[in-house]
Amino acid sequence: MAGSKSSHASSPGSDSATAAASMPRADQGHADHDQVLGLTVHGLPEPGSALAESEQAARRTRVGRWKMLMVLLVCAAPVVASYFTYYVIRPEGRRNFGELIHPQRPLPLAQAVDLEGRSVSLDSLKGQWLLVSVGGGACNEVCQQRLYFQRQLREGMGREKDRMDWVWLINDAQPVSEVLSAGLQQATVLRVAPEVLASWLTPVAGQSLEAPLYVVDPMGNWMMRFPAPMTMDTAPKAKRDLERLLRASSSWDKEGREPTGR
């Protein structure tokens, strides 16, 4: 009986202890709340460190922009240098065989006609260096010699020859012989009104318009005239001038235009 009472008496105490253990304590709740607040507060960045990180990010951005600008300047330098050399620091006259034309004369806004009778704008010749001659369609022996030197000078440019066209501008209505036409497969041949040519090209005083060879840059500007007549002795000098022009413009002028008349 005593054991039974003892067992019975201990049961309420055990239940009370279990209930008390399962109930949340006020001081434990406060501790948990303080811990959460503490973690939240201490997790925020301090104002000083945030400002320093912002300054570092801005500095990295500025450095990156300067580096990008330097890369762009290095890439653009060859193009700028070639333009400056060609248009500002021109070779002195005594170093050239050809005579530099100043001011340069742009292609006239006029129409020409090819050997098939199709209308062609002279402006379409832009995009290539041009070695130009002028002559009548009958093309006598002197005219044929000029055409020969045009072809040889272009071929003499080697791998760069596709950057240059040789152009024959016919200033009358005379037909071109079939024999001569066979040798003009690589040339650009156009009929142009004499008054149009006279308004654009001019020879040395005392010479005819047909006498010299003329050089036109890829922008369509007549910029050089070779002395007449062209001979086996003077052709190498003209070739050196043409090589110098192609070399000075190599960074911005590329072959690729298909001229009319080929």
mmCIF file of N, CA and C in Angstrom, residues 13-107:
data_model
loop_
_atom_site.group_PDB
_atom_site.id
_atom_site.type_symbol
_atom_site.label_atom_id
_atom_site.label_comp_id
_atom_site.label_asym_id
_atom_site.label_seq_id
_atom_site.Cartn_x
_atom_site.Cartn_y
_atom_site.Cartn_z
ATOM 1 N N GLY A 13 3.887 15.156 -9.531
ATOM 2 C CA GLY A 13 5.135 15.939 -9.631
ATOM 3 C C GLY A 13 5.782 15.766 -10.995
ATOM 4 N N SER A 14 5.753 14.548 -11.462
ATOM 5 C CA SER A 14 6.352 14.276 -12.785
ATOM 6 C C SER A 14 5.597 15.012 -13.861
ATOM 7 N N ASP A 15 4.291 15.024 -13.792
ATOM 8 C CA ASP A 15 3.489 15.722 -14.799
ATOM 9 C C ASP A 15 3.758 17.197 -14.777
ATOM 10 N N SER A 16 3.900 17.742 -13.535
ATOM 11 C CA SER A 16 4.164 19.187 -13.409
ATOM 12 C C SER A 16 5.511 19.531 -14.000
ATOM 13 N N ALA A 17 6.493 18.665 -13.732
ATOM 14 C CA ALA A 17 7.840 18.931 -14.272
ATOM 15 C C ALA A 17 7.836 18.878 -15.781
ATOM 16 N N THR A 18 7.108 17.883 -16.314
ATOM 17 C CA THR A 18 7.038 17.758 -17.774
ATOM 18 C C THR A 18 6.355 18.949 -18.391
ATOM 19 N N ALA A 19 5.277 19.412 -17.783
ATOM 20 C CA ALA A 19 4.540 20.574 -18.292
ATOM 21 C C ALA A 19 5.387 21.819 -18.218
ATOM 22 N N ALA A 20 6.122 21.928 -17.073
ATOM 23 C CA ALA A 20 6.964 23.122 -16.905
ATOM 24 C C ALA A 20 8.067 23.144 -17.935
ATOM 25 N N ALA A 21 8.615 21.958 -18.215
ATOM 26 C CA ALA A 21 9.704 21.889 -19.195
ATOM 27 C C ALA A 21 9.204 22.222 -20.584
ATOM 28 N N SER A 22 7.965 21.867 -20.892
ATOM 29 C CA SER A 22 7.435 22.098 -22.231
ATOM 30 C C SER A 22 6.989 23.529 -22.435
ATOM 31 N N MET A 23 6.764 24.290 -21.392
ATOM 32 C CA MET A 23 6.313 25.668 -21.511
ATOM 33 C C MET A 23 7.509 26.578 -21.782
ATOM 34 N N PRO A 24 7.377 27.501 -22.703
ATOM 35 C CA PRO A 24 8.503 28.428 -22.979
ATOM 36 C C PRO A 24 8.671 29.377 -21.827
ATOM 37 N N ARG A 25 9.938 29.657 -21.509
ATOM 38 C CA ARG A 25 10.232 30.565 -20.421
ATOM 39 C C ARG A 25 10.381 31.981 -20.973
ATOM 40 N N ALA A 26 9.983 32.923 -20.147
ATOM 41 C CA ALA A 26 10.036 34.330 -20.567
ATOM 42 C C ALA A 26 11.456 34.770 -20.813
ATOM 43 N N ASP A 27 12.399 34.343 -19.933
ATOM 44 C CA ASP A 27 13.787 34.790 -20.092
ATOM 45 C C ASP A 27 14.425 34.160 -21.325
ATOM 46 N N GLN A 28 14.002 32.924 -21.694
ATOM 47 C CA GLN A 28 14.536 32.296 -22.905
ATOM 48 C C GLN A 28 14.050 33.024 -24.150
ATOM 49 N N GLY A 29 12.785 33.440 -24.127
ATOM 50 C CA GLY A 29 12.244 34.201 -25.253
ATOM 51 C C GLY A 29 12.995 35.497 -25.443
ATOM 52 N N HIS A 30 13.294 36.183 -24.342
ATOM 53 C CA HIS A 30 14.046 37.432 -24.433
ATOM 54 C C HIS A 30 15.437 37.195 -24.974
ATOM 55 N N ALA A 31 16.050 36.109 -24.572
ATOM 56 C CA ALA A 31 17.414 35.797 -25.050
ATOM 57 C C ALA A 31 17.420 35.537 -26.543
ATOM 58 N N ASP A 32 16.407 34.755 -27.013
ATOM 59 C CA ASP A 32 16.337 34.464 -28.456
ATOM 60 C C ASP A 32 16.119 35.740 -29.245
ATOM 61 N N HIS A 33 15.255 36.631 -28.686
ATOM 62 C CA HIS A 33 14.958 37.879 -29.386
ATOM 63 C C HIS A 33 16.206 38.756 -29.482
ATOM 64 N N ASP A 34 16.951 38.796 -28.392
ATOM 65 C CA ASP A 34 18.182 39.591 -28.396
ATOM 66 C C ASP A 34 19.194 39.028 -29.379
ATOM 67 N N GLN A 35 19.265 37.707 -29.468
ATOM 68 C CA GLN A 35 20.213 37.080 -30.398
ATOM 69 C C GLN A 35 19.864 37.398 -31.845
ATOM 70 N N VAL A 36 18.559 37.361 -32.200
ATOM 71 C CA VAL A 36 18.128 37.684 -33.556
ATOM 72 C C VAL A 36 18.464 39.122 -33.895
ATOM 73 N N LEU A 37 18.156 40.027 -32.928
ATOM 74 C CA LEU A 37 18.470 41.438 -33.152
ATOM 75 C C LEU A 37 19.962 41.660 -33.278
ATOM 76 N N GLY A 38 20.689 40.930 -32.458
ATOM 77 C CA GLY A 38 22.152 41.074 -32.516
ATOM 78 C C GLY A 38 22.698 40.638 -33.857
ATOM 79 N N LEU A 39 22.222 39.550 -34.398
ATOM 80 C CA LEU A 39 22.683 39.069 -35.693
ATOM 81 C C LEU A 39 22.314 40.055 -36.795
ATOM 82 N N THR A 40 21.099 40.605 -36.686
ATOM 83 C CA THR A 40 20.653 41.548 -37.710
ATOM 84 C C THR A 40 21.499 42.811 -37.697
ATOM 85 N N VAL A 41 21.750 43.362 -36.559
ATOM 86 C CA VAL A 41 22.510 44.609 -36.443
ATOM 87 C C VAL A 41 23.942 44.412 -36.874
ATOM 88 N N HIS A 42 24.580 43.358 -36.386
ATOM 89 C CA HIS A 42 25.979 43.134 -36.701
ATOM 90 C C HIS A 42 26.198 42.688 -38.145
ATOM 91 N N GLY A 43 25.114 42.251 -38.833
ATOM 92 C CA GLY A 43 25.246 41.852 -40.226
ATOM 93 C C GLY A 43 25.295 43.030 -41.188
ATOM 94 N N LEU A 44 24.904 44.237 -40.790
ATOM 95 C CA LEU A 44 24.926 45.411 -41.658
ATOM 96 C C LEU A 44 26.341 45.925 -41.825
ATOM 97 N N PRO A 45 26.713 46.411 -43.056
ATOM 98 C CA PRO A 45 28.059 46.972 -43.249
ATOM 99 C C PRO A 45 28.192 48.310 -42.539
ATOM 100 N N GLU A 46 29.372 48.575 -42.057
ATOM 101 C CA GLU A 46 29.627 49.848 -41.421
ATOM 102 C C GLU A 46 29.717 50.943 -42.478
ATOM 103 N N PRO A 47 29.263 52.161 -42.184
ATOM 104 C CA PRO A 47 29.269 53.252 -43.169
ATOM 105 C C PRO A 47 30.650 53.528 -43.751
ATOM 106 N N GLY A 48 31.678 53.463 -42.949
ATOM 107 C CA GLY A 48 33.030 53.745 -43.426
ATOM 108 C C GLY A 48 33.513 52.746 -44.452
ATOM 109 N N SER A 49 33.288 51.468 -44.216
ATOM 110 C CA SER A 49 33.730 50.432 -45.158
ATOM 111 C C SER A 49 32.927 50.496 -46.452
ATOM 112 N N ALA A 50 31.630 50.801 -46.377
ATOM 113 C CA ALA A 50 30.808 50.914 -47.578
ATOM 114 C C ALA A 50 31.301 52.061 -48.449
ATOM 115 N N LEU A 51 31.659 53.192 -47.835
ATOM 116 C CA LEU A 51 32.172 54.334 -48.596
ATOM 117 C C LEU A 51 33.501 53.997 -49.266
ATOM 118 N N ALA A 52 34.366 53.267 -48.552
ATOM 119 C CA ALA A 52 35.655 52.876 -49.119
ATOM 120 C C ALA A 52 35.471 51.947 -50.313
ATOM 121 N N GLU A 53 34.544 50.992 -50.183
ATOM 122 C CA GLU A 53 34.290 50.078 -51.296
ATOM 123 C C GLU A 53 33.727 50.825 -52.502
ATOM 124 N N SER A 54 32.879 51.819 -52.244
ATOM 125 C CA SER A 54 32.320 52.609 -53.340
ATOM 126 C C SER A 54 33.418 53.393 -54.061
ATOM 127 N N GLU A 55 34.348 53.965 -53.295
ATOM 128 C CA GLU A 55 35.448 54.710 -53.901
ATOM 129 C C GLU A 55 36.350 53.790 -54.712
ATOM 130 N N GLN A 56 36.605 52.589 -54.195
ATOM 131 C CA GLN A 56 37.422 51.631 -54.933
ATOM 132 C C GLN A 56 36.756 51.224 -56.243
ATOM 133 N N ALA A 57 35.433 51.010 -56.213
ATOM 134 C CA ALA A 57 34.706 50.640 -57.432
ATOM 135 C C ALA A 57 34.763 51.768 -58.460
ATOM 136 N N ALA A 58 34.598 53.007 -57.988
ATOM 137 C CA ALA A 58 34.679 54.148 -58.909
ATOM 138 C C ALA A 58 36.069 54.277 -59.506
ATOM 139 N N ARG A 59 37.098 54.026 -58.673
ATOM 140 C CA ARG A 59 38.474 54.111 -59.162
ATOM 141 C C ARG A 59 38.747 53.033 -60.200
ATOM 142 N N ARG A 60 38.246 51.812 -59.963
ATOM 143 C CA ARG A 60 38.415 50.732 -60.937
ATOM 144 C C ARG A 60 37.720 51.077 -62.252
ATOM 145 N N THR A 61 36.542 51.715 -62.166
ATOM 146 C CA THR A 61 35.821 52.113 -63.381
ATOM 147 C C THR A 61 36.619 53.130 -64.182
ATOM 148 N N ARG A 62 37.195 54.127 -63.468
ATOM 149 C CA ARG A 62 37.993 55.141 -64.159
ATOM 150 C C ARG A 62 39.219 54.530 -64.812
ATOM 151 N N VAL A 63 39.901 53.647 -64.109
ATOM 152 C CA VAL A 63 41.086 52.992 -64.661
ATOM 153 C C VAL A 63 40.714 52.167 -65.887
ATOM 154 N N GLY A 64 39.576 51.451 -65.806
ATOM 155 C CA GLY A 64 39.134 50.654 -66.953
ATOM 156 C C GLY A 64 38.827 51.509 -68.172
ATOM 157 N N ARG A 65 38.199 52.672 -67.938
ATOM 158 C CA ARG A 65 37.904 53.558 -69.065
ATOM 159 C C ARG A 65 39.176 54.098 -69.701
ATOM 160 N N TRP A 66 40.164 54.462 -68.878
ATOM 161 C CA TRP A 66 41.436 54.947 -69.425
ATOM 162 C C TRP A 66 42.138 53.867 -70.233
ATOM 163 N N LYS A 67 42.106 52.641 -69.741
ATOM 164 C CA LYS A 67 42.730 51.538 -70.480
ATOM 165 C C LYS A 67 42.040 51.331 -71.826
ATOM 166 N N MET A 68 40.694 51.385 -71.832
ATOM 167 C CA MET A 68 39.964 51.206 -73.085
ATOM 168 C C MET A 68 40.301 52.323 -74.066
ATOM 169 N N LEU A 69 40.414 53.565 -73.539
ATOM 170 C CA LEU A 69 40.755 54.697 -74.404
ATOM 171 C C LEU A 69 42.143 54.519 -75.007
ATOM 172 N N MET A 70 43.100 54.031 -74.200
ATOM 173 C CA MET A 70 44.457 53.816 -74.694
ATOM 174 C C MET A 70 44.477 52.744 -75.786
ATOM 175 N N VAL A 71 43.686 51.684 -75.603
ATOM 176 C CA VAL A 71 43.612 50.625 -76.620
ATOM 177 C C VAL A 71 43.056 51.179 -77.929
ATOM 178 N N LEU A 72 41.998 52.001 -77.835
ATOM 179 C CA LEU A 72 41.412 52.593 -79.037
ATOM 180 C C LEU A 72 42.401 53.505 -79.748
ATOM 181 N N LEU A 73 43.176 54.286 -78.957
ATOM 182 C CA LEU A 73 44.165 55.173 -79.560
ATOM 183 C C LEU A 73 45.259 54.383 -80.270
ATOM 184 N N VAL A 74 45.693 53.286 -79.656
ATOM 185 C CA VAL A 74 46.728 52.460 -80.283
ATOM 186 C C VAL A 74 46.216 51.859 -81.589
ATOM 187 N N CYS A 75 44.952 51.401 -81.588
ATOM 188 C CA CYS A 75 44.384 50.801 -82.803
ATOM 189 C C CYS A 75 44.207 51.848 -83.909
ATOM 190 N N ALA A 76 43.849 53.077 -83.519
ATOM 191 C CA ALA A 76 43.590 54.115 -84.527
ATOM 192 C C ALA A 76 44.855 54.801 -85.012
ATOM 193 N N ALA A 77 45.959 54.628 -84.304
ATOM 194 C CA ALA A 77 47.186 55.359 -84.633
ATOM 195 C C ALA A 77 47.653 55.157 -86.068
ATOM 196 N N PRO A 78 47.684 53.909 -86.606
ATOM 197 C CA PRO A 78 48.152 53.748 -88.000
ATOM 198 C C PRO A 78 47.292 54.486 -89.008
ATOM 199 N N VAL A 79 45.964 54.472 -88.805
ATOM 200 C CA VAL A 79 45.076 55.164 -89.734
ATOM 201 C C VAL A 79 45.302 56.671 -89.680
ATOM 202 N N VAL A 80 45.390 57.205 -88.447
ATOM 203 C CA VAL A 80 45.623 58.643 -88.283
ATOM 204 C C VAL A 80 46.959 59.037 -88.893
ATOM 205 N N ALA A 81 47.978 58.201 -88.666
ATOM 206 C CA ALA A 81 49.312 58.509 -89.194
ATOM 207 C C ALA A 81 49.328 58.523 -90.716
ATOM 208 N N SER A 82 48.634 57.566 -91.338
ATOM 209 C CA SER A 82 48.637 57.521 -92.802
ATOM 210 C C SER A 82 47.909 58.720 -93.394
ATOM 211 N N TYR A 83 46.758 59.104 -92.787
ATOM 212 C CA TYR A 83 46.063 60.292 -93.256
ATOM 213 C C TYR A 83 46.945 61.529 -93.093
ATOM 214 N N PHE A 84 47.608 61.631 -91.934
ATOM 215 C CA PHE A 84 48.456 62.797 -91.671
ATOM 216 C C PHE A 84 49.615 62.853 -92.662
ATOM 217 N N THR A 85 50.205 61.689 -92.944
ATOM 218 C CA THR A 85 51.330 61.652 -93.878
ATOM 219 C C THR A 85 50.895 62.022 -95.282
ATOM 220 N N TYR A 86 49.739 61.484 -95.696
ATOM 221 C CA TYR A 86 49.299 61.700 -97.085
ATOM 222 C C TYR A 86 48.761 63.107 -97.315
ATOM 223 N N TYR A 87 47.994 63.628 -96.327
ATOM 224 C CA TYR A 87 47.320 64.900 -96.560
ATOM 225 C C TYR A 87 48.026 66.112 -95.942
ATOM 226 N N VAL A 88 48.903 65.907 -94.966
ATOM 227 C CA VAL A 88 49.555 67.032 -94.293
ATOM 228 C C VAL A 88 51.040 67.090 -94.614
ATOM 229 N N ILE A 89 51.768 65.996 -94.316
ATOM 230 C CA ILE A 89 53.212 65.994 -94.567
ATOM 231 C C ILE A 89 53.455 65.368 -95.927
ATOM 232 N N ARG A 90 53.153 66.090 -96.962
ATOM 233 C CA ARG A 90 53.327 65.557 -98.308
ATOM 234 C C ARG A 90 54.803 65.547 -98.676
ATOM 235 N N PRO A 91 55.224 64.586 -99.487
ATOM 236 C CA PRO A 91 56.619 64.572 -99.921
ATOM 237 C C PRO A 91 56.960 65.843 -100.690
ATOM 238 N N GLU A 92 58.192 66.306 -100.521
ATOM 239 C CA GLU A 92 58.616 67.499 -101.243
ATOM 240 C C GLU A 92 58.667 67.210 -102.737
ATOM 241 N N GLY A 93 58.448 68.284 -103.529
ATOM 242 C CA GLY A 93 58.367 68.122 -104.971
ATOM 243 C C GLY A 93 59.594 67.471 -105.575
ATOM 244 N N ARG A 94 60.791 67.754 -105.018
ATOM 245 C CA ARG A 94 62.009 67.210 -105.624
ATOM 246 C C ARG A 94 62.134 65.707 -105.452
ATOM 247 N N ARG A 95 61.342 65.129 -104.557
ATOM 248 C CA ARG A 95 61.400 63.692 -104.344
ATOM 249 C C ARG A 95 60.430 62.953 -105.251
ATOM 250 N N ASN A 96 59.539 63.672 -105.911
ATOM 251 C CA ASN A 96 58.538 63.052 -106.767
ATOM 252 C C ASN A 96 58.886 63.233 -108.225
ATOM 253 N N PHE A 97 58.590 62.212 -108.992
ATOM 254 C CA PHE A 97 58.647 62.359 -110.443
ATOM 255 C C PHE A 97 57.394 63.066 -110.919
ATOM 256 N N GLY A 98 56.254 62.665 -110.351
ATOM 257 C CA GLY A 98 54.990 63.296 -110.709
ATOM 258 C C GLY A 98 54.806 64.628 -110.003
ATOM 259 N N GLU A 99 54.003 65.479 -110.601
ATOM 260 C CA GLU A 99 53.701 66.797 -110.026
ATOM 261 C C GLU A 99 52.428 66.710 -109.187
ATOM 262 N N LEU A 100 52.518 67.101 -107.916
ATOM 263 C CA LEU A 100 51.344 67.107 -107.050
ATOM 264 C C LEU A 100 50.418 68.258 -107.430
ATOM 265 N N ILE A 101 49.121 67.979 -107.466
ATOM 266 C CA ILE A 101 48.122 68.972 -107.845
ATOM 267 C C ILE A 101 47.537 69.606 -106.590
ATOM 268 N N HIS A 102 47.617 70.915 -106.523
ATOM 269 C CA HIS A 102 47.080 71.626 -105.356
ATOM 270 C C HIS A 102 46.368 72.896 -105.825
ATOM 271 N N PRO A 103 45.085 73.062 -105.451
ATOM 272 C CA PRO A 103 44.278 72.091 -104.691
ATOM 273 C C PRO A 103 43.835 70.928 -105.583
ATOM 274 N N GLN A 104 43.514 69.818 -104.935
ATOM 275 C CA GLN A 104 43.052 68.664 -105.683
ATOM 276 C C GLN A 104 41.694 68.948 -106.323
ATOM 277 N N ARG A 105 41.424 68.238 -107.419
ATOM 278 C CA ARG A 105 40.178 68.456 -108.150
ATOM 279 C C ARG A 105 39.317 67.196 -108.123
ATOM 280 N N PRO A 106 38.113 67.286 -107.571
ATOM 281 C CA PRO A 106 37.241 66.099 -107.486
ATOM 282 C C PRO A 106 36.663 65.722 -108.837
ATOM 283 N N LEU A 107 36.294 64.450 -108.957
ATOM 284 C CA LEU A 107 35.613 63.971 -110.160
ATOM 285 C C LEU A 107 34.379 64.819 -110.449
#
